[in-house]
């Protein structure tokens, strides 16, 4: 965007390998070790589940549905390499200089850069944008170096086998979900609650669904020791004294800003001591000509589209005469757990805390997606949606949806939330039938009424 507005622009991109030695190409976390491989592997689990649970009911003879980790991994990595190449082409076509070098600030207008052969040089610029993102937090216990992270799982050469996922973050649960879905023995070690920061009711429903779909949960424990046994297997000792042996331990307990080696002290920028992120005001750091966008910023949603939009808006303000700031409120997101969870706006707990119990109404519904209705194995769980409303002005405060294709369902509601949609607007919207999305616009039952929230009819 900056280059298209006439700015002379360069991109520094240098991937520091993970502690396990994994590295990747141009495109950042999302493309290489995040959203893209995650959703492709999640889709593999959905396909396998469809063969196992749904095929017979729809008259399709199952062929077994065996899964090859090696084939999936190779195809996913080939797709990623194609994206890496496209990004290189796009930069060249936009006249953006690509530098495969690691940068460190010398002063406010100078970077010391080092290439992969260790050769050092300097570049100068009137402005810098820090977009280094975050890296997984390590497991801090004896033998913690034996664990891998989301930086490694998608590129594993061989099947991960029996897996322990440490943490109850969305990254941990997404990985646990697709690993179990393609046939692995998976346990999740949970220190406290699932999906901290998300709606409690929805998080608990996700946990229940996952527990019934092959994921074991080990509650209120953390690993205290990892050690190699039987060759390459890992014995894990937990805080409750129990032990078990796994082929792979995947840690997903949080992420920290990748700022440690940027030389921020040379330009008077102080990162947060806890998470190494940078405090900014409208993406501007404490050094006026240095900006930051994305996960490296303190206090914003850690989502790739957020970083992209913030970067576009910043470029337009700097070089295009715009005054439009980034709006970090009411941003949709989806958690790609085995039952997908799309959300925008306040959680129920947040709304009650901010607006008060007497000022909030919750409309909710459990329902069976039509595509699940023929499969007996699907009958144990239902999909779910709820809308949180401010009673004083009928404004929608939050929308939550658990069910198939949650991201596709929720995206349009993000626009509606930006436009301050009311519950009457929802209720006046004619649904598309038969879809799961229409359940959001046909809500009538409130929690305060105590009435049954199960859907009827077709």
Coordinates of C-alpha atoms in Angstrom, one line a residue:
X1 CA 0.0 0.0 0.0
X2 CA 2.8 2.4 0.9
X3 CA 4.6 1.7 -2.4
X4 CA 1.4 2.2 -4.4
X5 CA 1.1 5.6 -2.8
X6 CA 4.5 6.6 -4.1
X7 CA 6.7 5.7 -1.1
X8 CA 10.1 4.1 -1.7
X9 CA 9.6 0.9 0.3
X10 CA 11.6 -2.2 1.4
X11 CA 10.6 -5.3 3.3
X12 CA 13.1 -7.0 5.7
X13 CA 12.1 -10.6 6.2
X14 CA 14.4 -13.1 8.0
X15 CA 13.0 -16.1 9.8
X16 CA 14.8 -17.1 12.9
X17 CA 14.4 -20.9 13.2
X18 CA 12.3 -22.2 16.1
X19 CA 14.1 -23.9 19.0
X20 CA 13.3 -27.2 17.3
X21 CA 15.0 -26.0 14.1
X22 CA 12.0 -25.3 11.9
X23 CA 12.1 -22.3 9.5
X24 CA 9.9 -21.1 6.6
X25 CA 9.5 -18.7 3.8
X26 CA 8.1 -15.2 3.1
X27 CA 4.6 -14.4 4.4
X28 CA 4.8 -14.5 8.1
X29 CA 3.1 -16.6 10.7
X30 CA -0.3 -16.9 9.1
X31 CA 0.8 -18.3 5.8
X32 CA 3.6 -20.6 7.0
X33 CA 2.8 -21.8 10.6
X34 CA -0.6 -20.4 11.4
X35 CA -4.0 -19.9 9.7
X36 CA -3.3 -21.5 6.4
X37 CA -1.8 -24.9 7.4
X38 CA -4.1 -25.0 10.4
X39 CA -7.3 -24.7 8.4
X40 CA -6.1 -27.1 5.7
X41 CA -5.4 -29.7 8.4
X42 CA -8.7 -28.9 10.1
X43 CA -10.3 -29.6 6.8
X44 CA -8.6 -33.0 6.7
X45 CA -10.2 -33.8 10.0
X46 CA -13.6 -32.7 8.8
X47 CA -13.3 -34.9 5.7
X48 CA -12.3 -37.9 7.7
X49 CA -15.1 -37.3 10.2
X50 CA -17.6 -37.0 7.4
X51 CA -16.5 -40.4 6.0
X52 CA -16.6 -42.0 9.4
X53 CA -19.8 -40.5 10.7
X54 CA -21.9 -39.3 7.8
X55 CA -21.2 -41.4 4.7
X56 CA -23.3 -44.4 5.5
X57 CA -26.3 -42.4 6.4
X58 CA -26.2 -40.7 3.0
X59 CA -25.8 -44.0 1.2
X60 CA -22.1 -43.7 0.5
X61 CA -20.0 -46.8 1.0
X62 CA -17.0 -45.9 3.2
X63 CA -13.6 -47.0 1.9
X64 CA -12.1 -46.8 5.4
X65 CA -10.8 -43.2 5.4
X66 CA -7.2 -44.1 6.5
X67 CA -5.1 -41.0 6.9
X68 CA -1.5 -40.4 5.7
X69 CA 0.3 -37.7 7.7
X70 CA 3.1 -37.6 5.2
X71 CA 0.8 -37.0 2.2
X72 CA -1.1 -34.3 4.0
X73 CA 2.0 -32.6 5.2
X74 CA 3.7 -32.7 1.7
X75 CA 0.6 -31.2 0.0
X76 CA 0.1 -28.5 2.6
X77 CA 3.8 -27.5 2.5
X78 CA 3.7 -27.4 -1.3
X79 CA 0.7 -25.1 -1.2
X80 CA 2.6 -22.8 1.3
X81 CA 5.7 -22.7 -1.0
X82 CA 3.4 -21.6 -3.8
X83 CA 2.1 -18.8 -1.6
X84 CA 5.7 -17.8 -0.6
X85 CA 6.5 -17.5 -4.3
X86 CA 3.4 -15.4 -5.1
X87 CA 4.4 -13.0 -2.3
X88 CA 7.8 -12.5 -3.8
X89 CA 6.2 -11.8 -7.2
X90 CA 3.7 -9.4 -5.7
X91 CA 6.5 -7.4 -4.0
X92 CA 8.5 -7.2 -7.2
X93 CA 5.4 -6.1 -9.2
X94 CA 4.7 -3.4 -6.6
X95 CA 8.3 -2.2 -6.7
X96 CA 9.0 -3.1 -3.1
X97 CA 12.6 -4.1 -2.4
X98 CA 12.8 -7.5 -0.7
X99 CA 15.7 -8.0 1.7
X100 CA 16.2 -11.4 3.3
X101 CA 18.0 -9.9 6.2
X102 CA 17.6 -9.5 10.0
X103 CA 17.4 -5.9 11.2
X104 CA 18.4 -4.2 14.4
X105 CA 18.0 -0.5 15.2
X106 CA 21.2 1.6 15.5
X107 CA 19.3 4.8 15.8
X108 CA 15.9 6.2 14.8
X109 CA 16.8 6.3 11.1
X110 CA 19.3 3.5 10.8
X111 CA 19.1 -0.3 10.8
X112 CA 22.0 -2.7 11.0
X113 CA 21.1 -5.7 8.8
X114 CA 22.6 -9.1 8.7
X115 CA 22.1 -11.7 5.9
X116 CA 22.0 -15.5 6.2
X117 CA 25.8 -15.6 5.6
X118 CA 26.5 -13.2 8.5
X119 CA 27.4 -10.2 6.3
X120 CA 26.5 -6.9 8.0
X121 CA 25.5 -3.7 6.4
X122 CA 23.3 -0.6 7.2
X123 CA 20.2 0.9 5.7
X124 CA 18.5 4.2 6.5
X125 CA 14.9 5.3 6.2
X126 CA 12.7 8.2 7.2
X127 CA 10.2 5.8 8.8
X128 CA 10.1 2.2 10.0
X129 CA 7.2 -0.1 10.6
X130 CA 7.8 -3.0 13.1
X131 CA 5.7 -6.0 12.0
X132 CA 7.7 -8.9 13.5
X133 CA 4.6 -10.6 15.1
X134 CA 5.0 -13.0 18.0
X135 CA 6.6 -16.4 18.7
X136 CA 5.3 -19.2 21.0
X137 CA 6.2 -19.0 24.7
X138 CA 8.4 -21.9 25.7
X139 CA 7.5 -24.5 28.3
X140 CA 9.5 -23.6 31.4
X141 CA 10.1 -26.8 33.2
X142 CA 12.8 -29.4 33.3
X143 CA 13.1 -30.9 29.8
X144 CA 10.9 -28.2 28.3
X145 CA 13.2 -28.1 25.2
X146 CA 11.8 -31.5 24.2
X147 CA 8.4 -29.9 23.4
X148 CA 7.6 -28.5 20.0
X149 CA 5.2 -25.6 19.2
X150 CA 2.8 -24.5 16.4
X151 CA 6.0 -23.3 14.7
X152 CA 6.9 -26.9 14.2
X153 CA 3.7 -29.1 14.0
X154 CA 2.7 -28.4 10.4
X155 CA 6.1 -29.3 9.0
X156 CA 6.8 -32.5 11.0
X157 CA 8.3 -35.0 8.6
X158 CA 6.7 -38.0 10.3
X159 CA 3.4 -38.7 12.0
X160 CA 3.2 -37.1 15.5
X161 CA 1.8 -40.3 17.0
X162 CA 0.4 -39.9 20.5
X163 CA 0.3 -36.2 21.3
X164 CA 0.1 -34.1 24.4
X165 CA -1.1 -30.5 23.8
X166 CA -0.1 -28.2 26.7
X167 CA -2.4 -25.3 27.2
X168 CA -6.1 -24.4 26.6
X169 CA -5.6 -21.6 24.1
X170 CA -7.3 -21.6 20.8
X171 CA -4.1 -22.7 19.2
X172 CA -3.8 -25.7 21.5
X173 CA -7.4 -26.7 21.0
X174 CA -7.3 -26.2 17.2
X175 CA -4.2 -28.4 17.0
X176 CA -5.7 -31.0 19.3
X177 CA -8.9 -31.0 17.3
X178 CA -7.4 -31.7 13.9
X179 CA -4.9 -34.2 15.3
X180 CA -7.6 -36.2 17.0
X181 CA -9.8 -35.8 13.9
X182 CA -7.3 -37.5 11.6
X183 CA -6.9 -40.3 14.0
X184 CA -4.2 -39.5 16.6
X185 CA -4.4 -40.2 20.4
X186 CA -4.6 -36.7 21.8
X187 CA -4.6 -35.3 25.4
X188 CA -4.9 -31.6 26.3
X189 CA -3.3 -30.5 29.6
X190 CA -5.4 -27.7 31.0
X191 CA -4.1 -25.5 33.8
X192 CA -7.4 -23.6 34.5
X193 CA -10.1 -22.9 31.9
X194 CA -10.6 -23.4 28.1
X195 CA -10.3 -20.5 25.7
X196 CA -9.6 -17.7 28.2
X197 CA -11.0 -14.4 26.9
X198 CA -13.8 -16.1 24.9
X199 CA -17.4 -16.6 25.9
X200 CA -17.5 -19.0 28.8
X201 CA -20.7 -20.9 27.8
X202 CA -19.4 -21.4 24.2
X203 CA -15.9 -22.5 25.5
X204 CA -17.5 -25.1 27.7
X205 CA -19.7 -26.4 24.9
X206 CA -16.5 -26.7 22.7
X207 CA -14.8 -28.7 25.5
X208 CA -17.7 -31.0 25.8
X209 CA -17.9 -31.6 22.1
X210 CA -14.2 -32.2 21.8
X211 CA -14.3 -34.7 24.7
X212 CA -16.9 -36.7 22.9
X213 CA -14.9 -36.6 19.7
X214 CA -11.7 -38.2 20.8
X215 CA -9.8 -35.6 22.8
X216 CA -8.9 -36.4 26.4
X217 CA -8.6 -33.5 28.9
X218 CA -6.3 -33.6 31.9
X219 CA -7.6 -30.8 34.1
X220 CA -5.9 -28.5 36.6
X221 CA -2.4 -29.8 35.8
X222 CA 0.8 -28.5 34.2
X223 CA 3.9 -30.5 33.1
X224 CA 6.7 -30.3 35.7
X225 CA 9.2 -32.5 33.8
X226 CA 9.8 -34.0 30.4
X227 CA 12.4 -36.7 29.7
X228 CA 13.2 -39.0 26.8
X229 CA 12.3 -42.7 27.3
X230 CA 12.3 -45.7 24.9
X231 CA 14.4 -43.8 22.3
X232 CA 12.5 -40.8 21.1
X233 CA 9.4 -41.0 23.2
X234 CA 8.8 -38.4 25.9
X235 CA 7.7 -39.1 29.5
X236 CA 5.8 -36.3 31.0
X237 CA 5.4 -35.8 34.8
X238 CA 2.5 -33.6 35.8
X239 CA 1.9 -31.3 38.8
X240 CA -0.5 -33.9 40.3
X241 CA 2.3 -36.5 40.3
X242 CA 0.9 -38.5 37.4
X243 CA 2.9 -39.6 34.4
X244 CA 2.3 -40.6 30.8
X245 CA 4.4 -41.2 27.7
X246 CA 3.9 -39.4 24.4
X247 CA 5.5 -39.3 21.0
X248 CA 5.0 -35.6 20.7
X249 CA 4.5 -32.8 23.2
X250 CA 3.1 -29.6 21.6
X251 CA 3.1 -26.5 23.8
X252 CA 0.7 -23.6 23.2
X253 CA 0.5 -21.6 26.3
X254 CA 0.7 -18.1 24.8
X255 CA 2.8 -15.9 22.5
X256 CA 5.2 -13.1 23.1
X257 CA 6.2 -10.2 20.8
X258 CA 9.3 -11.0 18.7
X259 CA 11.2 -7.9 19.8
X260 CA 14.2 -9.2 21.9
X261 CA 16.8 -8.6 19.2
X262 CA 15.4 -5.5 17.5
X263 CA 17.6 -3.1 19.4
X264 CA 14.6 -1.1 20.7
X265 CA 16.8 0.3 23.5
X266 CA 18.7 2.2 20.9
X267 CA 15.6 4.2 19.9
X268 CA 14.1 4.7 23.3
X269 CA 11.3 2.1 22.9
X270 CA 10.5 0.0 25.9
X271 CA 8.7 -3.3 25.3
X272 CA 6.3 -4.8 27.9
X273 CA 8.5 -6.8 30.3
X274 CA 5.8 -9.6 30.5
X275 CA 5.1 -10.2 26.8
X276 CA 7.7 -8.2 24.9
X277 CA 5.0 -6.2 23.0
X278 CA 5.1 -2.5 22.2
X279 CA 2.7 0.1 23.4
X280 CA 1.5 2.4 20.6
X281 CA -1.0 5.1 19.9
X282 CA -2.5 4.8 16.5
X283 CA 0.3 2.4 15.6
X284 CA 2.9 5.0 16.5
X285 CA 5.6 4.0 19.1
X286 CA 7.3 6.3 21.6
X287 CA 9.8 7.1 18.8
X288 CA 7.8 9.3 16.5
X289 CA 9.1 7.9 13.1
X290 CA 8.8 4.2 14.2
X291 CA 5.5 2.5 14.0
X292 CA 4.2 -1.0 14.8
X293 CA 1.4 -3.2 13.5
X294 CA 0.0 -6.7 14.2
X295 CA 0.7 -9.1 17.0
X296 CA 3.8 -7.1 18.2
X297 CA 1.5 -4.4 19.4
X298 CA 0.1 -4.4 22.9
X299 CA -3.6 -4.8 23.5
X300 CA -5.0 -5.5 20.1
X301 CA -6.6 -8.7 18.6
X302 CA -3.9 -11.1 17.4
X303 CA -5.4 -11.7 14.0
X304 CA -3.7 -11.4 10.6
X305 CA -6.5 -9.4 8.9
X306 CA -6.3 -6.9 11.8
X307 CA -2.6 -6.4 11.0
X308 CA -3.2 -6.1 7.3
X309 CA -6.0 -3.5 7.7
X310 CA -3.9 -1.5 10.3
X311 CA -1.0 -1.4 7.8
X312 CA -3.2 -0.2 5.0
X313 CA -4.8 2.5 7.1
X314 CA -1.3 3.6 8.4
X315 CA 0.1 3.8 4.9
X316 CA -2.8 5.9 3.7
X317 CA -2.4 8.3 6.7
X318 CA 1.4 8.6 6.1
X319 CA 1.4 8.8 2.3
X320 CA -2.2 9.3 1.0
X321 CA -3.6 12.2 3.1
X322 CA -6.0 10.0 5.0
X323 CA -7.0 10.7 8.6
X324 CA -8.8 7.3 9.1
X325 CA -7.6 5.4 12.2
X326 CA -7.8 1.6 12.6
X327 CA -11.0 0.5 14.4
X328 CA -10.1 -2.4 16.7
X329 CA -13.6 -3.0 18.0
X330 CA -16.2 -5.5 16.8
X331 CA -13.8 -7.6 14.8
X332 CA -15.0 -11.1 13.9
X333 CA -12.9 -14.2 14.6
X334 CA -13.4 -17.9 14.3
X335 CA -11.8 -20.7 16.4
X336 CA -11.4 -23.8 14.1
X337 CA -12.0 -26.4 16.8
X338 CA -13.9 -29.6 15.8
X339 CA -17.1 -27.7 16.3
X340 CA -16.2 -24.3 14.8
X341 CA -16.9 -21.1 16.9
X342 CA -17.5 -17.7 15.3
X343 CA -17.8 -14.6 17.4
X344 CA -18.0 -10.8 17.2
X345 CA -18.5 -8.3 19.9
X346 CA -18.9 -8.8 23.7
X347 CA -19.0 -12.2 25.4
X348 CA -21.9 -12.7 27.8
X349 CA -19.7 -12.3 30.8
X350 CA -18.1 -9.1 29.5
X351 CA -21.5 -7.6 28.6
X352 CA -22.9 -8.4 32.1
X353 CA -19.9 -6.8 33.7
X354 CA -19.8 -3.7 31.5
X355 CA -23.6 -3.0 31.1
X356 CA -25.0 -4.7 34.2
X357 CA -27.3 -7.7 34.5
X358 CA -30.5 -5.7 34.4
X359 CA -29.5 -4.0 31.2
X360 CA -28.6 -7.1 29.1
X361 CA -30.8 -9.6 27.4
X362 CA -29.5 -12.9 25.9
X363 CA -31.3 -14.6 23.0
X364 CA -30.1 -18.2 22.5
X365 CA -30.9 -21.4 20.7
X366 CA -29.6 -25.0 20.3
X367 CA -30.3 -26.5 16.9
X368 CA -29.3 -29.4 14.7
X369 CA -27.7 -28.4 11.4
X370 CA -29.6 -30.1 8.5
X371 CA -26.4 -31.7 7.3
X372 CA -26.1 -33.5 10.6
X373 CA -29.7 -34.7 10.8
X374 CA -29.3 -38.1 9.1
X375 CA -26.3 -39.3 11.2
X376 CA -27.0 -41.0 14.4
X377 CA -23.5 -40.4 15.7
X378 CA -24.2 -36.6 15.5
X379 CA -27.2 -36.8 17.8
X380 CA -25.2 -36.3 21.0
X381 CA -24.5 -32.7 20.4
X382 CA -26.2 -29.7 18.8
X383 CA -25.0 -26.5 17.3
X384 CA -25.6 -23.3 19.3
X385 CA -26.0 -19.6 18.8
X386 CA -26.7 -16.6 21.0
X387 CA -27.1 -12.8 20.5
X388 CA -26.4 -10.4 23.4
X389 CA -28.5 -7.2 23.4
X390 CA -28.4 -3.9 25.3
X391 CA -32.0 -3.5 26.6
X392 CA -31.8 0.3 26.7
X393 CA -31.4 0.8 23.0
X394 CA -31.9 -2.7 21.4
X395 CA -28.3 -2.6 20.1
X396 CA -26.6 -5.9 19.5
X397 CA -23.5 -6.2 21.7
X398 CA -22.3 -9.6 20.7
X399 CA -23.1 -12.5 18.4
X400 CA -21.8 -16.1 18.9
X401 CA -22.2 -19.2 16.8
X402 CA -21.0 -22.8 17.2
X403 CA -21.6 -25.0 14.2
X404 CA -20.4 -25.9 10.7
X405 CA -18.7 -23.2 8.7
X406 CA -18.8 -20.7 11.6
X407 CA -16.3 -18.3 9.9
X408 CA -18.4 -18.1 6.7
X409 CA -21.6 -17.6 8.9
X410 CA -20.0 -14.8 11.0
X411 CA -18.2 -12.7 8.4
X412 CA -21.3 -10.7 7.3
X413 CA -22.4 -10.0 10.8
X414 CA -19.1 -8.2 11.3
X415 CA -20.2 -5.5 8.8
X416 CA -23.6 -5.4 10.6
X417 CA -21.9 -4.8 14.0
X418 CA -19.8 -2.0 12.5
X419 CA -23.1 -0.4 11.4
X420 CA -24.5 -0.7 15.0
X421 CA -27.1 -3.3 14.2
X422 CA -30.1 -3.7 16.5
X423 CA -31.9 -6.9 17.5
X424 CA -34.9 -5.6 15.6
X425 CA -32.7 -5.4 12.5
X426 CA -31.8 -9.0 13.0
X427 CA -35.4 -10.1 13.6
X428 CA -36.6 -8.2 10.5
X429 CA -34.0 -10.0 8.3
X430 CA -35.4 -12.9 6.2
X431 CA -33.2 -15.9 6.6
X432 CA -31.8 -18.2 3.9
X433 CA -33.5 -21.6 4.3
X434 CA -32.3 -24.2 5.0
X435 CA -29.0 -22.9 6.5
X436 CA -27.5 -22.7 10.0
X437 CA -26.9 -19.0 9.5
X438 CA -30.7 -18.3 9.5
X439 CA -30.8 -19.5 13.2
X440 CA -29.2 -16.2 14.2
X441 CA -32.0 -14.1 12.6
X442 CA -34.8 -16.3 13.9
X443 CA -33.9 -16.1 17.6
X444 CA -36.9 -15.5 19.9
X445 CA -36.1 -17.3 23.2
X446 CA -34.4 -15.3 26.0
X447 CA -32.4 -16.7 28.9
X448 CA -34.4 -14.5 31.3
X449 CA -37.6 -16.3 30.2
X450 CA -36.3 -19.7 31.3
X451 CA -38.0 -21.2 28.2
X452 CA -36.5 -24.2 26.3
X453 CA -33.9 -22.9 23.9
X454 CA -34.0 -26.0 21.7
X455 CA -35.1 -25.3 18.1
X456 CA -38.1 -27.0 16.6
X457 CA -39.5 -27.4 13.0
X458 CA -37.3 -27.8 10.0

